[in-house]
mmCIF file of C-alpha atoms in Angstrom:
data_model
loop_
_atom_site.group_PDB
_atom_site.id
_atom_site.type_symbol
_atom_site.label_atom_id
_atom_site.label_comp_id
_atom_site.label_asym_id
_atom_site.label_seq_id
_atom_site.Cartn_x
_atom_site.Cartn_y
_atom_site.Cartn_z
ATOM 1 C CA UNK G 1 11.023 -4.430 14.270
ATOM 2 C CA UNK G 2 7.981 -6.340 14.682
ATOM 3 C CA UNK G 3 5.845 -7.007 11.134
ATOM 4 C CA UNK G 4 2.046 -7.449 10.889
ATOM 5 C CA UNK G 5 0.826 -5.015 13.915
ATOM 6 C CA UNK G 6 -2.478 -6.434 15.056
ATOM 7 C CA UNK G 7 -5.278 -5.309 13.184
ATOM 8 C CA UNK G 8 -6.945 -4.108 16.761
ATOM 9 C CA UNK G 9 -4.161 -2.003 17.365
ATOM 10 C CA UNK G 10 -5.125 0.611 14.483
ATOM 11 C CA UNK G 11 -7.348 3.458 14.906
ATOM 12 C CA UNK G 12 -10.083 2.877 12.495
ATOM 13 C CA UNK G 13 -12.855 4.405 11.068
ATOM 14 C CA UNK G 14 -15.140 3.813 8.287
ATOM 15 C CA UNK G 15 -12.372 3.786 6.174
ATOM 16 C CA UNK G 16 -10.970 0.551 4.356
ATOM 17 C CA UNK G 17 -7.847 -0.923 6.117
ATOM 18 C CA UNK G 18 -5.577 -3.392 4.813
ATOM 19 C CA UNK G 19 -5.662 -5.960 6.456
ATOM 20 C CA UNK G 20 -2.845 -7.336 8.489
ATOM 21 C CA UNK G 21 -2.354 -10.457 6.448
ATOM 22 C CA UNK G 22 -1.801 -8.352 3.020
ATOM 23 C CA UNK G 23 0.077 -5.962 5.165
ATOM 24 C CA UNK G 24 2.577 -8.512 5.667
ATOM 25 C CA UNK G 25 2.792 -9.870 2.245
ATOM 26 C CA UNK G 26 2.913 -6.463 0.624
ATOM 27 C CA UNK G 27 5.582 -5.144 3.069
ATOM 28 C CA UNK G 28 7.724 -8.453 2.116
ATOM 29 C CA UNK G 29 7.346 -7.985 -1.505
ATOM 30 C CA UNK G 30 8.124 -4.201 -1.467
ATOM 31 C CA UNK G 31 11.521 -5.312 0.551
ATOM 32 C CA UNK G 32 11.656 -2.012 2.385
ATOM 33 C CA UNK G 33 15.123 -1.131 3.303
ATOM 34 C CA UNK G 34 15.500 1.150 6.908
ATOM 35 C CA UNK G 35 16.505 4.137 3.991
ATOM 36 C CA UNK G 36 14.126 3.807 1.444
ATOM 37 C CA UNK G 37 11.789 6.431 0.260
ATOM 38 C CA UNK G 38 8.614 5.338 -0.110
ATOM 39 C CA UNK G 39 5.080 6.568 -1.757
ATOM 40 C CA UNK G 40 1.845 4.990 0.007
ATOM 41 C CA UNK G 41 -0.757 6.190 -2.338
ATOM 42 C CA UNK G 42 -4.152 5.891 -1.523
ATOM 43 C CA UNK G 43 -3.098 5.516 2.081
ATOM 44 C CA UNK G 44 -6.535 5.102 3.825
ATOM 45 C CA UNK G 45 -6.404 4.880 7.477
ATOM 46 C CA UNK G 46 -2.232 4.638 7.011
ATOM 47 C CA UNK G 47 -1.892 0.907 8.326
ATOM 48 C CA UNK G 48 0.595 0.441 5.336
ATOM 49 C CA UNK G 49 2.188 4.076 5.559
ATOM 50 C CA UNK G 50 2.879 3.086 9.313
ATOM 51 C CA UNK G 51 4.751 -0.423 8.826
ATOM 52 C CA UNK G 52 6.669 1.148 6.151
ATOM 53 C CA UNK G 53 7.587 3.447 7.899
ATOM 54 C CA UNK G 54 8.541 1.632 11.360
ATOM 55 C CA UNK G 55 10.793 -0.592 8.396
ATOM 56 C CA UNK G 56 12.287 2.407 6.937
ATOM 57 C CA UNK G 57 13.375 3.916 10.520
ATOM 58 C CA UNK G 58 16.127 6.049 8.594
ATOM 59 C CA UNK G 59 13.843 7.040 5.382
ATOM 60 C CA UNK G 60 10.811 8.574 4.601
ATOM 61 C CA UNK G 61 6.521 7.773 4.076
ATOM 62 C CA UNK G 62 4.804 10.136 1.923
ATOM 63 C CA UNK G 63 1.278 9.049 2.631
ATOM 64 C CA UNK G 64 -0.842 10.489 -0.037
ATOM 65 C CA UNK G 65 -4.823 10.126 0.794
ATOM 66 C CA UNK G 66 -7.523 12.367 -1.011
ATOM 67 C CA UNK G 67 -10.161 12.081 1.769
ATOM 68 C CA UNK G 68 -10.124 14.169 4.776
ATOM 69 C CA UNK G 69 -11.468 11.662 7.153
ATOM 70 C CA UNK G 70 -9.289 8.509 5.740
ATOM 71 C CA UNK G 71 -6.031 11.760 6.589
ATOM 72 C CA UNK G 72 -7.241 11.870 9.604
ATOM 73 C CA UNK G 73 -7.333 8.971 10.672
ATOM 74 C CA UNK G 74 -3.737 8.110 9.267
ATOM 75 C CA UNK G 75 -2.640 11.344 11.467
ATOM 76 C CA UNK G 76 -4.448 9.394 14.618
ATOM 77 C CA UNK G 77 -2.505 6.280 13.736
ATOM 78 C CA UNK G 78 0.997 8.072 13.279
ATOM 79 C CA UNK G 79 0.081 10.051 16.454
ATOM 80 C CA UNK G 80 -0.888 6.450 18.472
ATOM 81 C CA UNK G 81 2.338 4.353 17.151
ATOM 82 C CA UNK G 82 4.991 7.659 18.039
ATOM 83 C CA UNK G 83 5.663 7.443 14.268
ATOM 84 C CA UNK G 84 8.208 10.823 12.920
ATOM 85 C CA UNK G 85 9.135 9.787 9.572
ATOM 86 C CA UNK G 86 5.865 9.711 8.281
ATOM 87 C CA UNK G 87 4.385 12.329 6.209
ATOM 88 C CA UNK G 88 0.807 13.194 4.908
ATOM 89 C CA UNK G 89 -0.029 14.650 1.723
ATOM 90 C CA UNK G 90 -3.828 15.732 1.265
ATOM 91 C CA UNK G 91 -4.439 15.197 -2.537
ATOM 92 C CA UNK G 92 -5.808 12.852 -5.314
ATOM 93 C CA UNK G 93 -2.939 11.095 -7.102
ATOM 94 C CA UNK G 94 -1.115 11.839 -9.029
ATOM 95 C CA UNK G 95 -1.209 15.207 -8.089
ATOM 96 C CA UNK G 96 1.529 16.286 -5.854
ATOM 97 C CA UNK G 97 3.990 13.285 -6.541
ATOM 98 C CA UNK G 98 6.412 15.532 -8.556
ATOM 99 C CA UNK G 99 7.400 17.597 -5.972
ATOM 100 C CA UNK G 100 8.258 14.395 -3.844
ATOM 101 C CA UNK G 101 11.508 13.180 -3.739
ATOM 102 C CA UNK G 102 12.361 10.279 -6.162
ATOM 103 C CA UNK G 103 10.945 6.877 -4.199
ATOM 104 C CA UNK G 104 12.366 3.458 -3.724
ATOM 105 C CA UNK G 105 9.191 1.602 -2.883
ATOM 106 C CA UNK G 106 5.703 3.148 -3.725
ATOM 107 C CA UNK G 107 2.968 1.355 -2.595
ATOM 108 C CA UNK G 108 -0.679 1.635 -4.654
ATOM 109 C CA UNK G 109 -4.194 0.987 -2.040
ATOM 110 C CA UNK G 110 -5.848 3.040 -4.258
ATOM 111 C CA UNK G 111 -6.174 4.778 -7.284
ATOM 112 C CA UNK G 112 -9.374 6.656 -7.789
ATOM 113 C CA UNK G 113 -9.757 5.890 -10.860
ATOM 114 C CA UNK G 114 -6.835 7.196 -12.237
ATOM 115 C CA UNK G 115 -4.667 4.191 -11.947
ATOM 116 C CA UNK G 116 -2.702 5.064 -15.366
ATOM 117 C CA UNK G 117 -1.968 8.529 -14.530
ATOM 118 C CA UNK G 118 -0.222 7.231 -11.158
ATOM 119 C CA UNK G 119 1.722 4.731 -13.120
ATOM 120 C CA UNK G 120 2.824 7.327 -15.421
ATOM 121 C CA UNK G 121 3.620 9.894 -12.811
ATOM 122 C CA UNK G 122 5.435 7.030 -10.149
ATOM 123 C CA UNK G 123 7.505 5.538 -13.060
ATOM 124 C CA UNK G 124 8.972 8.965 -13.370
ATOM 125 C CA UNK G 125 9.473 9.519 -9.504
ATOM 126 C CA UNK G 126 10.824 5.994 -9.135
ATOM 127 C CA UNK G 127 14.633 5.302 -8.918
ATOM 128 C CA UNK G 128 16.074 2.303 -11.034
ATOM 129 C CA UNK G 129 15.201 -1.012 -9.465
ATOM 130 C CA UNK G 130 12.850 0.645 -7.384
ATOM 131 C CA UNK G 131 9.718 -1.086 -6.754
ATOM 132 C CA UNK G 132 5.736 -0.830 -7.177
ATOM 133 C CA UNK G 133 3.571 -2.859 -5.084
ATOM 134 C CA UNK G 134 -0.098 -2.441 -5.998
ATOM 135 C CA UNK G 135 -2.870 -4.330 -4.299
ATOM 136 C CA UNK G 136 -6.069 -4.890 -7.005
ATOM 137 C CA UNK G 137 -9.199 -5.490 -4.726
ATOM 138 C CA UNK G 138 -11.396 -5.273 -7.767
ATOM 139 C CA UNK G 139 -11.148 -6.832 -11.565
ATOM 140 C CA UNK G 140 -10.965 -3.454 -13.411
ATOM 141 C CA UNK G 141 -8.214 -2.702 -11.174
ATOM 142 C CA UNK G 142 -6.346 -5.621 -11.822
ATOM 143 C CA UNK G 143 -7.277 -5.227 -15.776
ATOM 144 C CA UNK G 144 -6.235 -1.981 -15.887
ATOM 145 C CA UNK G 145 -2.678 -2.682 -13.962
ATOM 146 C CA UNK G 146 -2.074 -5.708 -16.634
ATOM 147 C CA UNK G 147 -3.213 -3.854 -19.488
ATOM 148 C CA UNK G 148 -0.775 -1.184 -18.221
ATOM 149 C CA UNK G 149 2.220 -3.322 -17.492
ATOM 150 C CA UNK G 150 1.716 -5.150 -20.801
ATOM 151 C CA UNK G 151 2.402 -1.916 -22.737
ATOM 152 C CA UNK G 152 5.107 -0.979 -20.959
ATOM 153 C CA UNK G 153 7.058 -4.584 -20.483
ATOM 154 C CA UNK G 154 10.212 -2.582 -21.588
ATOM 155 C CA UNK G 155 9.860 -0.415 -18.670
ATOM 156 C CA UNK G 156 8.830 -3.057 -15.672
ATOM 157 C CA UNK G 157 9.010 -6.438 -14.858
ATOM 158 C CA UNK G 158 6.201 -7.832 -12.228
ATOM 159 C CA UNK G 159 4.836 -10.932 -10.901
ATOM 160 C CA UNK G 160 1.190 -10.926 -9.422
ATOM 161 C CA UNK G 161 -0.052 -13.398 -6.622
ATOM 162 C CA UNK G 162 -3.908 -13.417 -5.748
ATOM 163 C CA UNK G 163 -4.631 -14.195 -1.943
ATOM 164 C CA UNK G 164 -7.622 -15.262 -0.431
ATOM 165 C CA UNK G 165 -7.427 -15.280 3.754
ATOM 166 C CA UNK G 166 -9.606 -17.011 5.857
ATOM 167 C CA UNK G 167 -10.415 -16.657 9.815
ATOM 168 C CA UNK G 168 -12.008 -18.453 12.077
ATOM 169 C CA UNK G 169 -15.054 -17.617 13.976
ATOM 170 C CA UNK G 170 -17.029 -19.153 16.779
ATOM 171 C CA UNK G 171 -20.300 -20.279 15.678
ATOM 172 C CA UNK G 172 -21.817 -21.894 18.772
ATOM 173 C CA UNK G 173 -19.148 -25.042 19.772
ATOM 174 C CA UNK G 174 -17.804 -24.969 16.736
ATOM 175 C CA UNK G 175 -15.593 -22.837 14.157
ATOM 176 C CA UNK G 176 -16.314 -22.073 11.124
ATOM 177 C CA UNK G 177 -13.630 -20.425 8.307
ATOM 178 C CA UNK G 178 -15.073 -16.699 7.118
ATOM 179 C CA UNK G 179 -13.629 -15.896 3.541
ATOM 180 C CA UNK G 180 -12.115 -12.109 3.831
ATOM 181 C CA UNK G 181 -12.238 -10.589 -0.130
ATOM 182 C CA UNK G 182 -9.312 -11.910 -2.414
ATOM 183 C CA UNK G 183 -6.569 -9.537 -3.327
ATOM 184 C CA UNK G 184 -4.458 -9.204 -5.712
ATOM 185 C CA UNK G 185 -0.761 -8.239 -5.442
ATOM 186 C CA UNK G 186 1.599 -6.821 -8.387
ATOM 187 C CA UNK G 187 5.014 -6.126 -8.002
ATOM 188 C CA UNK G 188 6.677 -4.179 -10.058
ATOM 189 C CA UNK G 189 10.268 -3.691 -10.466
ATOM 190 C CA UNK G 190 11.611 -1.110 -12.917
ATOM 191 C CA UNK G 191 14.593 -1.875 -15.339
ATOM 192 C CA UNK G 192 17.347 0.105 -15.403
#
């Protein structure tokens, strides 16, 4: 199965997308399986919920998205790739995640604010050695998922990488690099 679909190929809106450079690197951290269950939370216009699930042919996405046009354009996206195993949940995490069935992989775009809350909900849903990948575009996001993970060190164990991408673009005969935002990536396994 081919990993990092072309940005281009996504049916977008004026929703956030992640981009296909921290698509790849998130979808290699979270180490999909072709069974897992997986959470995409804060799912956007679905470009994560759709790798995951073209990775986890024989599982299950739960994309959960609290804004109607970011659902549906995720529906567009699972309509355009001929994706089945792909579900979308209209709600603001954490609501809904307990009547979900218990997740290998749960995947964090966005939190709304309520960034403990999930945490506190997903560590219940997730199995043992199951893992959270969150992506932290801003500081109090990536505050709030240390602070978090600091408290709760019995519960997880996590490495973070920041990572800044740059393209090229034509300016006149020349190229120049053009800085995309940094972002940074936690991983989260939880002990047994």
């Amino acid at each position: 199965m081919q990993l990092g679909l072309d940005d281009e190929e996504f049916i977008r809106g004026r929703v956030p997308m992640t981009k296909q450079e921290i698509r790849i690197l998130t979808l290699a951290k979270a180490r999909i399986t072709p069974e897992d269950i997986i959470y995409d939370i804060g799912a956007g216009t679905g470009s994560l919920s759709i790798e995951a699930a073209r990775l986890a042919e024989k599982g299950h996405v739960y994309a959960l998205e609290r804004r109607q046009e970011a659902a549906q354009l995720i529906e567009a996206n699972r309509e355009h790739f001929s994706v089945s195993n792909l579900s979308i949940i209209m709600t603001e995490a954490p609501a809904e995640l307990e009547e979900l069935p218990l997740a290998d992989v749960i995947l964090i775009g966005g939190s709304g604010g309520h960034l403990t809350e999930i945490f506190e909900a997903a560590g219940e849903k997730l199995r043992s050695g199951g893992r959270i990948v969150l992506n932290c575009i801003t500081v109090q996001t990536l505050s709030a998922a240390l602070q978090y993970l600091h408290d709760h060190e019995d519960r997880y164990r996590y490495d973070a990488v920041e990572v800044q991408v740059s393209r090229l673009r034509r300016v006149g005969p020349y190229d120049m690099a053009q800085a995309q935002n940094p972002i940074c990536i936690i991983t989260c396994v939880k002990e047994a």
